[in-house]
Amino acid sequence: MSERIVVVGAALYDRGRLLAARRSAPPELAGRWELPGGKVEPGELPEQALVRELREELGVEAEAVARVPGEWPLKPGYALQVWTARLVSGHPKPLQDHDDLRWLGPDEVWDVPWLDADVPAVKEATRRQAAARPPRA
């Protein structure tokens, strides 16, 4: 039995907005939106992979904040784990595998067609983010 491959996704927040990335490849995923991230390499911790992937895919420095509880199946042998992350420096640009990025406010999260595999992760991440926000006065 082969080892499953962990894919990390970033629920990257800046000023209360969640970053969504539109896939440009492969063709069966193009045009749908996802949480940016990628595969954990051998010997790498998931949090390290998240920081590396955000640097490679978006050209930003970020830090992993907390793991979002749960794990979601992708294609056979692959599982998605999500961390909330904070933008440290830079302005995200679609450098690899994406052709557009959008910062989504709390009321805009469902305005984009998310990849099916990302929907439960986005629901859990946004639920946790909403619970962490201080109530409005």
PDB file of C-alpha atoms in Angstrom:
ATOM      1  CA  MET A   1       0.000   0.000   0.000  1.00  0.00           C
ATOM      2  CA  SER A   2       1.455   3.349  -0.996  1.00  0.00           C
ATOM      3  CA  GLU A   3       1.695   6.311   1.337  1.00  0.00           C
ATOM      4  CA  ARG A   4      -1.004   8.919   0.834  1.00  0.00           C
ATOM      5  CA  ILE A   5       0.070  12.332  -0.360  1.00  0.00           C
ATOM      6  CA  VAL A   6      -0.917  15.317   1.747  1.00  0.00           C
ATOM      7  CA  VAL A   7      -1.864  18.500  -0.063  1.00  0.00           C
ATOM      8  CA  VAL A   8      -1.891  21.627   2.075  1.00  0.00           C
ATOM      9  CA  GLY A   9      -4.263  24.484   1.412  1.00  0.00           C
ATOM     10  CA  ALA A  10      -4.018  27.968   2.872  1.00  0.00           C
ATOM     11  CA  ALA A  11      -7.008  29.798   4.216  1.00  0.00           C
ATOM     12  CA  LEU A  12      -4.948  32.971   3.802  1.00  0.00           C
ATOM     13  CA  TYR A  13      -6.523  35.952   5.515  1.00  0.00           C
ATOM     14  CA  ASP A  14      -5.694  39.622   5.307  1.00  0.00           C
ATOM     15  CA  ARG A  15      -7.892  42.257   6.981  1.00  0.00           C
ATOM     16  CA  GLY A  16     -10.670  39.689   7.388  1.00  0.00           C
ATOM     17  CA  ARG A  17     -10.695  38.710   3.712  1.00  0.00           C
ATOM     18  CA  LEU A  18      -9.980  35.198   2.382  1.00  0.00           C
ATOM     19  CA  LEU A  19      -7.769  34.721  -0.681  1.00  0.00           C
ATOM     20  CA  ALA A  20      -9.216  32.537  -3.451  1.00  0.00           C
ATOM     21  CA  ALA A  21      -7.174  31.403  -6.467  1.00  0.00           C
ATOM     22  CA  ARG A  22      -8.663  30.449  -9.855  1.00  0.00           C
ATOM     23  CA  ARG A  23      -7.076  27.375 -11.431  1.00  0.00           C
ATOM     24  CA  SER A  24      -5.641  27.658 -14.933  1.00  0.00           C
ATOM     25  CA  ALA A  25      -4.570  23.986 -15.125  1.00  0.00           C
ATOM     26  CA  PRO A  26      -5.178  21.096 -15.493  1.00  0.00           C
ATOM     27  CA  PRO A  27      -8.070  21.530 -17.962  1.00  0.00           C
ATOM     28  CA  GLU A  28     -10.593  19.634 -15.807  1.00  0.00           C
ATOM     29  CA  LEU A  29     -10.010  22.117 -12.949  1.00  0.00           C
ATOM     30  CA  ALA A  30      -9.464  25.319 -14.943  1.00  0.00           C
ATOM     31  CA  GLY A  31     -11.848  28.141 -14.107  1.00  0.00           C
ATOM     32  CA  ARG A  32     -12.742  26.828 -10.645  1.00  0.00           C
ATOM     33  CA  TRP A  33     -11.479  28.398  -7.423  1.00  0.00           C
ATOM     34  CA  GLU A  34      -9.406  26.890  -4.640  1.00  0.00           C
ATOM     35  CA  LEU A  35      -7.414  27.656  -1.551  1.00  0.00           C
ATOM     36  CA  PRO A  36      -3.800  28.096  -2.717  1.00  0.00           C
ATOM     37  CA  GLY A  37      -1.269  25.486  -1.679  1.00  0.00           C
ATOM     38  CA  GLY A  38       0.248  22.244  -2.874  1.00  0.00           C
ATOM     39  CA  LYS A  39       1.877  18.926  -2.060  1.00  0.00           C
ATOM     40  CA  VAL A  40       3.955  18.296   1.030  1.00  0.00           C
ATOM     41  CA  GLU A  41       7.394  17.113  -0.101  1.00  0.00           C
ATOM     42  CA  PRO A  42       9.164  14.172   1.588  1.00  0.00           C
ATOM     43  CA  GLY A  43      10.779  15.282   4.848  1.00  0.00           C
ATOM     44  CA  GLU A  44       8.779  18.510   4.955  1.00  0.00           C
ATOM     45  CA  LEU A  45       6.287  19.453   7.648  1.00  0.00           C
ATOM     46  CA  PRO A  46       2.874  20.535   6.340  1.00  0.00           C
ATOM     47  CA  GLU A  47       3.332  24.038   7.765  1.00  0.00           C
ATOM     48  CA  GLN A  48       6.679  24.341   5.946  1.00  0.00           C
ATOM     49  CA  ALA A  49       5.060  23.166   2.708  1.00  0.00           C
ATOM     50  CA  LEU A  50       2.345  25.783   3.101  1.00  0.00           C
ATOM     51  CA  VAL A  51       4.852  28.628   3.474  1.00  0.00           C
ATOM     52  CA  ARG A  52       6.918  27.313   0.515  1.00  0.00           C
ATOM     53  CA  GLU A  53       3.888  26.839  -1.736  1.00  0.00           C
ATOM     54  CA  LEU A  54       2.594  30.355  -1.048  1.00  0.00           C
ATOM     55  CA  ARG A  55       6.038  31.745  -1.874  1.00  0.00           C
ATOM     56  CA  GLU A  56       6.212  29.735  -5.142  1.00  0.00           C
ATOM     57  CA  GLU A  57       2.577  30.141  -6.263  1.00  0.00           C
ATOM     58  CA  LEU A  58       1.859  33.685  -5.112  1.00  0.00           C
ATOM     59  CA  GLY A  59       5.208  35.379  -4.423  1.00  0.00           C
ATOM     60  CA  VAL A  60       4.334  36.210  -0.816  1.00  0.00           C
ATOM     61  CA  GLU A  61       5.678  35.452   2.618  1.00  0.00           C
ATOM     62  CA  ALA A  62       3.079  34.022   4.953  1.00  0.00           C
ATOM     63  CA  GLU A  63       2.939  32.140   8.199  1.00  0.00           C
ATOM     64  CA  ALA A  64       0.785  29.184   9.116  1.00  0.00           C
ATOM     65  CA  VAL A  65      -1.435  30.091  12.071  1.00  0.00           C
ATOM     66  CA  ALA A  66      -3.562  27.042  12.942  1.00  0.00           C
ATOM     67  CA  ARG A  67      -4.685  23.797  11.371  1.00  0.00           C
ATOM     68  CA  VAL A  68      -8.330  23.716  10.385  1.00  0.00           C
ATOM     69  CA  PRO A  69      -9.753  20.493  11.874  1.00  0.00           C
ATOM     70  CA  GLY A  70     -10.544  17.841   9.315  1.00  0.00           C
ATOM     71  CA  GLU A  71      -9.042  16.235   6.266  1.00  0.00           C
ATOM     72  CA  TRP A  72     -10.723  16.060   2.887  1.00  0.00           C
ATOM     73  CA  PRO A  73     -10.198  13.467   0.147  1.00  0.00           C
ATOM     74  CA  LEU A  74      -8.960  14.611  -3.233  1.00  0.00           C
ATOM     75  CA  LYS A  75      -8.155  12.190  -6.053  1.00  0.00           C
ATOM     76  CA  PRO A  76      -7.264   8.649  -4.901  1.00  0.00           C
ATOM     77  CA  GLY A  77      -4.177   8.670  -2.683  1.00  0.00           C
ATOM     78  CA  TYR A  78      -4.381  12.415  -1.947  1.00  0.00           C
ATOM     79  CA  ALA A  79      -5.810  14.207   1.087  1.00  0.00           C
ATOM     80  CA  LEU A  80      -6.311  17.939   1.685  1.00  0.00           C
ATOM     81  CA  GLN A  81      -5.338  19.532   4.985  1.00  0.00           C
ATOM     82  CA  VAL A  82      -5.955  23.249   5.520  1.00  0.00           C
ATOM     83  CA  TRP A  83      -4.255  25.803   7.740  1.00  0.00           C
ATOM     84  CA  THR A  84      -5.322  29.332   8.405  1.00  0.00           C
ATOM     85  CA  ALA A  85      -2.464  31.573   7.405  1.00  0.00           C
ATOM     86  CA  ARG A  86      -1.502  35.210   7.763  1.00  0.00           C
ATOM     87  CA  LEU A  87       0.082  37.351   5.076  1.00  0.00           C
ATOM     88  CA  VAL A  88       3.468  38.587   6.346  1.00  0.00           C
ATOM     89  CA  SER A  89       4.737  40.501   3.304  1.00  0.00           C
ATOM     90  CA  GLY A  90       4.154  40.959  -0.398  1.00  0.00           C
ATOM     91  CA  HIS A  91       1.120  41.220  -2.643  1.00  0.00           C
ATOM     92  CA  PRO A  92      -0.169  37.906  -4.010  1.00  0.00           C
ATOM     93  CA  LYS A  93       0.208  37.372  -7.756  1.00  0.00           C
ATOM     94  CA  PRO A  94      -0.934  34.309  -9.749  1.00  0.00           C
ATOM     95  CA  LEU A  95       2.522  32.924 -10.596  1.00  0.00           C
ATOM     96  CA  GLN A  96       1.827  29.169 -10.989  1.00  0.00           C
ATOM     97  CA  ASP A  97      -1.315  27.154 -11.817  1.00  0.00           C
ATOM     98  CA  HIS A  98      -3.641  30.154 -11.379  1.00  0.00           C
ATOM     99  CA  ASP A  99      -4.830  32.971 -13.653  1.00  0.00           C
ATOM    100  CA  ASP A 100      -6.721  35.127 -11.161  1.00  0.00           C
ATOM    101  CA  LEU A 101      -6.854  35.866  -7.440  1.00  0.00           C
ATOM    102  CA  ARG A 102      -9.614  37.450  -5.390  1.00  0.00           C
ATOM    103  CA  TRP A 103      -9.797  38.643  -1.811  1.00  0.00           C
ATOM    104  CA  LEU A 104     -13.250  37.671  -0.574  1.00  0.00           C
ATOM    105  CA  GLY A 105     -14.923  39.399   2.347  1.00  0.00           C
ATOM    106  CA  PRO A 106     -17.121  37.371   4.704  1.00  0.00           C
ATOM    107  CA  ASP A 107     -20.211  38.071   2.573  1.00  0.00           C
ATOM    108  CA  GLU A 108     -18.450  37.208  -0.713  1.00  0.00           C
ATOM    109  CA  VAL A 109     -16.935  33.792   0.080  1.00  0.00           C
ATOM    110  CA  TRP A 110     -19.564  31.901  -1.942  1.00  0.00           C
ATOM    111  CA  ASP A 111     -19.472  34.291  -4.932  1.00  0.00           C
ATOM    112  CA  VAL A 112     -16.942  32.050  -6.743  1.00  0.00           C
ATOM    113  CA  PRO A 113     -17.341  28.444  -7.950  1.00  0.00           C
ATOM    114  CA  TRP A 114     -15.020  26.558  -5.571  1.00  0.00           C
ATOM    115  CA  LEU A 115     -13.576  23.176  -6.505  1.00  0.00           C
ATOM    116  CA  ASP A 116     -15.806  20.498  -4.996  1.00  0.00           C
ATOM    117  CA  ALA A 117     -12.941  19.198  -2.831  1.00  0.00           C
ATOM    118  CA  ASP A 118     -12.348  22.668  -1.350  1.00  0.00           C
ATOM    119  CA  VAL A 119     -15.979  23.414  -0.379  1.00  0.00           C
ATOM    120  CA  PRO A 120     -16.000  21.610   3.002  1.00  0.00           C
ATOM    121  CA  ALA A 121     -12.576  23.035   3.875  1.00  0.00           C
ATOM    122  CA  VAL A 122     -13.690  26.575   2.991  1.00  0.00           C
ATOM    123  CA  LYS A 123     -16.862  26.103   5.063  1.00  0.00           C
ATOM    124  CA  GLU A 124     -14.858  25.010   8.111  1.00  0.00           C
ATOM    125  CA  ALA A 125     -12.206  27.720   7.694  1.00  0.00           C
ATOM    126  CA  THR A 126     -14.789  30.505   7.312  1.00  0.00           C
ATOM    127  CA  ARG A 127     -16.811  29.176  10.253  1.00  0.00           C
ATOM    128  CA  ARG A 128     -13.693  29.263  12.442  1.00  0.00           C
ATOM    129  CA  GLN A 129     -12.710  32.722  11.166  1.00  0.00           C
ATOM    130  CA  ALA A 130     -16.189  34.092  11.913  1.00  0.00           C
ATOM    131  CA  ALA A 131     -16.065  32.638  15.422  1.00  0.00           C
ATOM    132  CA  ALA A 132     -12.676  34.303  16.006  1.00  0.00           C
ATOM    133  CA  ARG A 133     -13.833  37.778  14.897  1.00  0.00           C
ATOM    134  CA  PRO A 134     -14.801  40.133  17.701  1.00  0.00           C
ATOM    135  CA  PRO A 135     -18.477  41.100  17.625  1.00  0.00           C
ATOM    136  CA  ARG A 136     -19.297  44.428  16.028  1.00  0.00           C
ATOM    137  CA  ALA A 137     -20.205  47.174  18.469  1.00  0.00           C
TER     138      ALA A 137
END
